[in-house]
Coordinates of C-alpha atoms in Angstrom, one line a residue:
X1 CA -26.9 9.3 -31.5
X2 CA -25.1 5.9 -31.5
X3 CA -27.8 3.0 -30.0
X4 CA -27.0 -0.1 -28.3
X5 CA -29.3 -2.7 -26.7
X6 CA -29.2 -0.6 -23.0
X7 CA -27.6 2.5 -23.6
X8 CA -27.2 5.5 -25.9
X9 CA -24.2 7.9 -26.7
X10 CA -25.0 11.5 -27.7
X11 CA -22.9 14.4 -28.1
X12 CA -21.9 16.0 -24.4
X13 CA -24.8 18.7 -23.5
X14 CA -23.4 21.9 -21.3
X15 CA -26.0 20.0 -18.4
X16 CA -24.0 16.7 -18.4
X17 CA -20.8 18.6 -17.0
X18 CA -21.4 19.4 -13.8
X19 CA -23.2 16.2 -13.0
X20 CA -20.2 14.1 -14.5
X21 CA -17.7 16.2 -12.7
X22 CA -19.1 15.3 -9.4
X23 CA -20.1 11.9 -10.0
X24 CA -16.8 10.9 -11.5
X25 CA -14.0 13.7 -11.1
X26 CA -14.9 15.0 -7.9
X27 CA -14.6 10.9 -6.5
X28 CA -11.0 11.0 -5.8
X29 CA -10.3 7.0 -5.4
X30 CA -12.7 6.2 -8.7
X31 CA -11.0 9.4 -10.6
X32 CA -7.3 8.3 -9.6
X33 CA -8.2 4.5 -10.9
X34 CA -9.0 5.8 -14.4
X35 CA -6.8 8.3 -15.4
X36 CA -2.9 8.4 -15.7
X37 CA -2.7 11.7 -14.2
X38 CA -2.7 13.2 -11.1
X39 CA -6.4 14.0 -9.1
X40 CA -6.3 17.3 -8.7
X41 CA -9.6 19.5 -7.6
X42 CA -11.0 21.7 -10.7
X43 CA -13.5 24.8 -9.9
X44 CA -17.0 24.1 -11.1
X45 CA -17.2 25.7 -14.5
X46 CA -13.4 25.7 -15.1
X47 CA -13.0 25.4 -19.1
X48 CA -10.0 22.9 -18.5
X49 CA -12.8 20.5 -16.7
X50 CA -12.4 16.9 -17.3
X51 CA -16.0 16.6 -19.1
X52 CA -15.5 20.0 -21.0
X53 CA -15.7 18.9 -24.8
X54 CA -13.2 20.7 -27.2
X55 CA -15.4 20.7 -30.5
X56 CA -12.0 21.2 -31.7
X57 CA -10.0 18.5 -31.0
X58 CA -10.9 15.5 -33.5
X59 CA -8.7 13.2 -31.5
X60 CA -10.9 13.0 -28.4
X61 CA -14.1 12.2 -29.1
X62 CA -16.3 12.6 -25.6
X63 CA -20.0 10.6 -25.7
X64 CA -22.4 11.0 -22.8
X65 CA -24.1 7.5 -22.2
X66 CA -28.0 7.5 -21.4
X67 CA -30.0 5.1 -20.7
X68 CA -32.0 3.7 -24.0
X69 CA -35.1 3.7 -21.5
X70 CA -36.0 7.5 -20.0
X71 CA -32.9 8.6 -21.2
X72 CA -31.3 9.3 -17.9
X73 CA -27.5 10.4 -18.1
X74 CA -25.6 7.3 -17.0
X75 CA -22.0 8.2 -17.7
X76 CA -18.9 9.1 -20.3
X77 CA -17.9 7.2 -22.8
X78 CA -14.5 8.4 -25.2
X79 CA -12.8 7.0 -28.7
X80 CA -8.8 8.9 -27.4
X81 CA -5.8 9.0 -29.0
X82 CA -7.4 8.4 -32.2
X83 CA -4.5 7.6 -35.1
X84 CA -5.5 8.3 -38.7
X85 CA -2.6 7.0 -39.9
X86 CA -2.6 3.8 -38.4
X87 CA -6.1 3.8 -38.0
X88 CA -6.1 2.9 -34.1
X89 CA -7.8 4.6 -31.1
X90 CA -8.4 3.9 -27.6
X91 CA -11.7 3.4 -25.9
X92 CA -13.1 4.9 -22.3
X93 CA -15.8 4.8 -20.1
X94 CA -16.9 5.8 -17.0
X95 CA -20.2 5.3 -15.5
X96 CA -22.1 7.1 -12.6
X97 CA -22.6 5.3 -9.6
X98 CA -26.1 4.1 -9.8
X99 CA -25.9 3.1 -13.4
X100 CA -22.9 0.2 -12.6
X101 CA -23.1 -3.4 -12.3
X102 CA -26.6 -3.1 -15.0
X103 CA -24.7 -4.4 -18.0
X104 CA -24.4 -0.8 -19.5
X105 CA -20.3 -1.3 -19.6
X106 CA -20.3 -4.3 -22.2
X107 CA -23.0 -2.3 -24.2
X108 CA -21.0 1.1 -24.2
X109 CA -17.6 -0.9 -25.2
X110 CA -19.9 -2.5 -28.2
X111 CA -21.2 0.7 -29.3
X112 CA -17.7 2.4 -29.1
X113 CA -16.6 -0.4 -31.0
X114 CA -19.2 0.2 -33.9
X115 CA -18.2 3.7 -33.9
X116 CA -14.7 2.9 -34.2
X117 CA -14.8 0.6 -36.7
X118 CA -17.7 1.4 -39.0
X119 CA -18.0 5.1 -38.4
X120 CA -14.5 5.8 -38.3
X121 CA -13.0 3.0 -40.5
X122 CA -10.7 2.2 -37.8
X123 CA -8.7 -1.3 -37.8
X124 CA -7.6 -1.5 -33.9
X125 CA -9.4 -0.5 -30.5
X126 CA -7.1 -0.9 -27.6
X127 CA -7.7 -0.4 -23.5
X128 CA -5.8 -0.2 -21.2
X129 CA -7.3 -1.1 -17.6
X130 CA -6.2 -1.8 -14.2
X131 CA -5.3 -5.3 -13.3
X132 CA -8.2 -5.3 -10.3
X133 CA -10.9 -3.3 -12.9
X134 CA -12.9 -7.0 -13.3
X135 CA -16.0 -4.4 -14.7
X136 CA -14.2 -3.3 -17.4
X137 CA -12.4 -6.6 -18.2
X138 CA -15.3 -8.8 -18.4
X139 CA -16.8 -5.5 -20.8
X140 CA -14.3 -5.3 -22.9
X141 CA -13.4 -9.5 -23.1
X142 CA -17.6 -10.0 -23.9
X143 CA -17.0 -7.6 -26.9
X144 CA -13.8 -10.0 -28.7
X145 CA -10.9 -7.6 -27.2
X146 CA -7.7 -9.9 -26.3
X147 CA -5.7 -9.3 -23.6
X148 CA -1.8 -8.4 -25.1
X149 CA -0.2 -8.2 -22.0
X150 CA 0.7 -6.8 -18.3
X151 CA 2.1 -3.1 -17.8
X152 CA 3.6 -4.1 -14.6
X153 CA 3.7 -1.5 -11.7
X154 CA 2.7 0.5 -14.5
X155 CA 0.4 2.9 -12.5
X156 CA 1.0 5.0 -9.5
X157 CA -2.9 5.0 -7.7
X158 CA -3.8 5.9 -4.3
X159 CA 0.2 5.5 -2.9
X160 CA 0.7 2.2 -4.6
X161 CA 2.2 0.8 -8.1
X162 CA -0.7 -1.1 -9.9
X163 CA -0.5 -3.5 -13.4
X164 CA -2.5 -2.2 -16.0
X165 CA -3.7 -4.8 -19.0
X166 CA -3.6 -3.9 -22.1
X167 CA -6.5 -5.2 -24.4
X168 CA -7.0 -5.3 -28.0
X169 CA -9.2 -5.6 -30.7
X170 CA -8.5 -5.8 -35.0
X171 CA -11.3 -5.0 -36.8
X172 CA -11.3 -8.5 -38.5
X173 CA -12.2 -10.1 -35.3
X174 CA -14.8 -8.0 -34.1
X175 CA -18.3 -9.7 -34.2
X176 CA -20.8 -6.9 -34.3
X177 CA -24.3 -8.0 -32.4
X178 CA -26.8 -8.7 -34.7
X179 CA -29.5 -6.6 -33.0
X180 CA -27.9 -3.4 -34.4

């Protein structure tokens, strides 16, 4: 388990599944927002489900966030696209509903971070958000990532072209917080 000051990731348990699915899948408008694909409904159970992790895959590493205190699920956190070559990766989250707007963004793109770059020996982290997603901007500026530039009309969401911002982060400029 990977600590930060609010929240936790831990490996994805079978439980998380269902309530990730219909917390953040099964929200069509939140679900279109955050992933370059197509919403499309998936049965309950279905092994091709969103939140299903592929032990497999080394690419894709899926985290379930908790909270540090009672260790209530809050969310989904991922390191993607991870490229051992160039030693680059992009970073995910998603959190449930009632665990938004508490600060547990900024901690969950710190503690990807110090997964990326100390456990994984990366040397970039890179996100790509929507232009309007001021959550995950302010996370992901609070934790030293630079914005590189405008993807415009770069998304299809909801019937509409949005800009996507792509954000970066070397390892050299990271600042890791002190408290662990």
């Amino acid at each position: 388990m990977l600590r930060g000051s609010k929240v936790a990731l831990r490996a994805r348990h079978e439980d998380d599944v269902p309530v990730l699915q219909a917390e953040l899948h099964d929200d069509v408008v939140t679900s279109s927002r955050a992933s370059a694909r197509p919403w499309r409904p998936v049965t309950p159970g279905s092994k091709a489900a969103q939140f299903v992790v592929d032990d497999e895959e080394h690419g894709h590493v899926p985290f379930s966030v908790v909270e540090l205190d009672g260790g209530a699920l809050a969310g989904s956190a991922v390191l993607w696209d991870i490229d051992t070559h160039n030693r680059s990766a992009h970073i995910g989250l998603g959190l449930l509903p009632p665990s938004r707007g508490k600060g547990y963004g900024t901690d969950v793109v710190a503690v990807l971070c110090h997964y990326g770059f100390v456990v994984r020996g990366l040397q970039r982290l890179q996100i790509e958000t929507l232009s309007d997603n001021t959550a995950m901007l302010r996370s992901a500026e609070r934790n030293g990532f630079v914005r590189e530039g405008v993807l415009r009309s770069s998304a299809w969401v909801m019937g509409e072209f949005l800009d996507e911002v792509l954000l970066g982060l070397l390892r050299q400029d990271w600042k890791p917080d002190p408290r662990g």
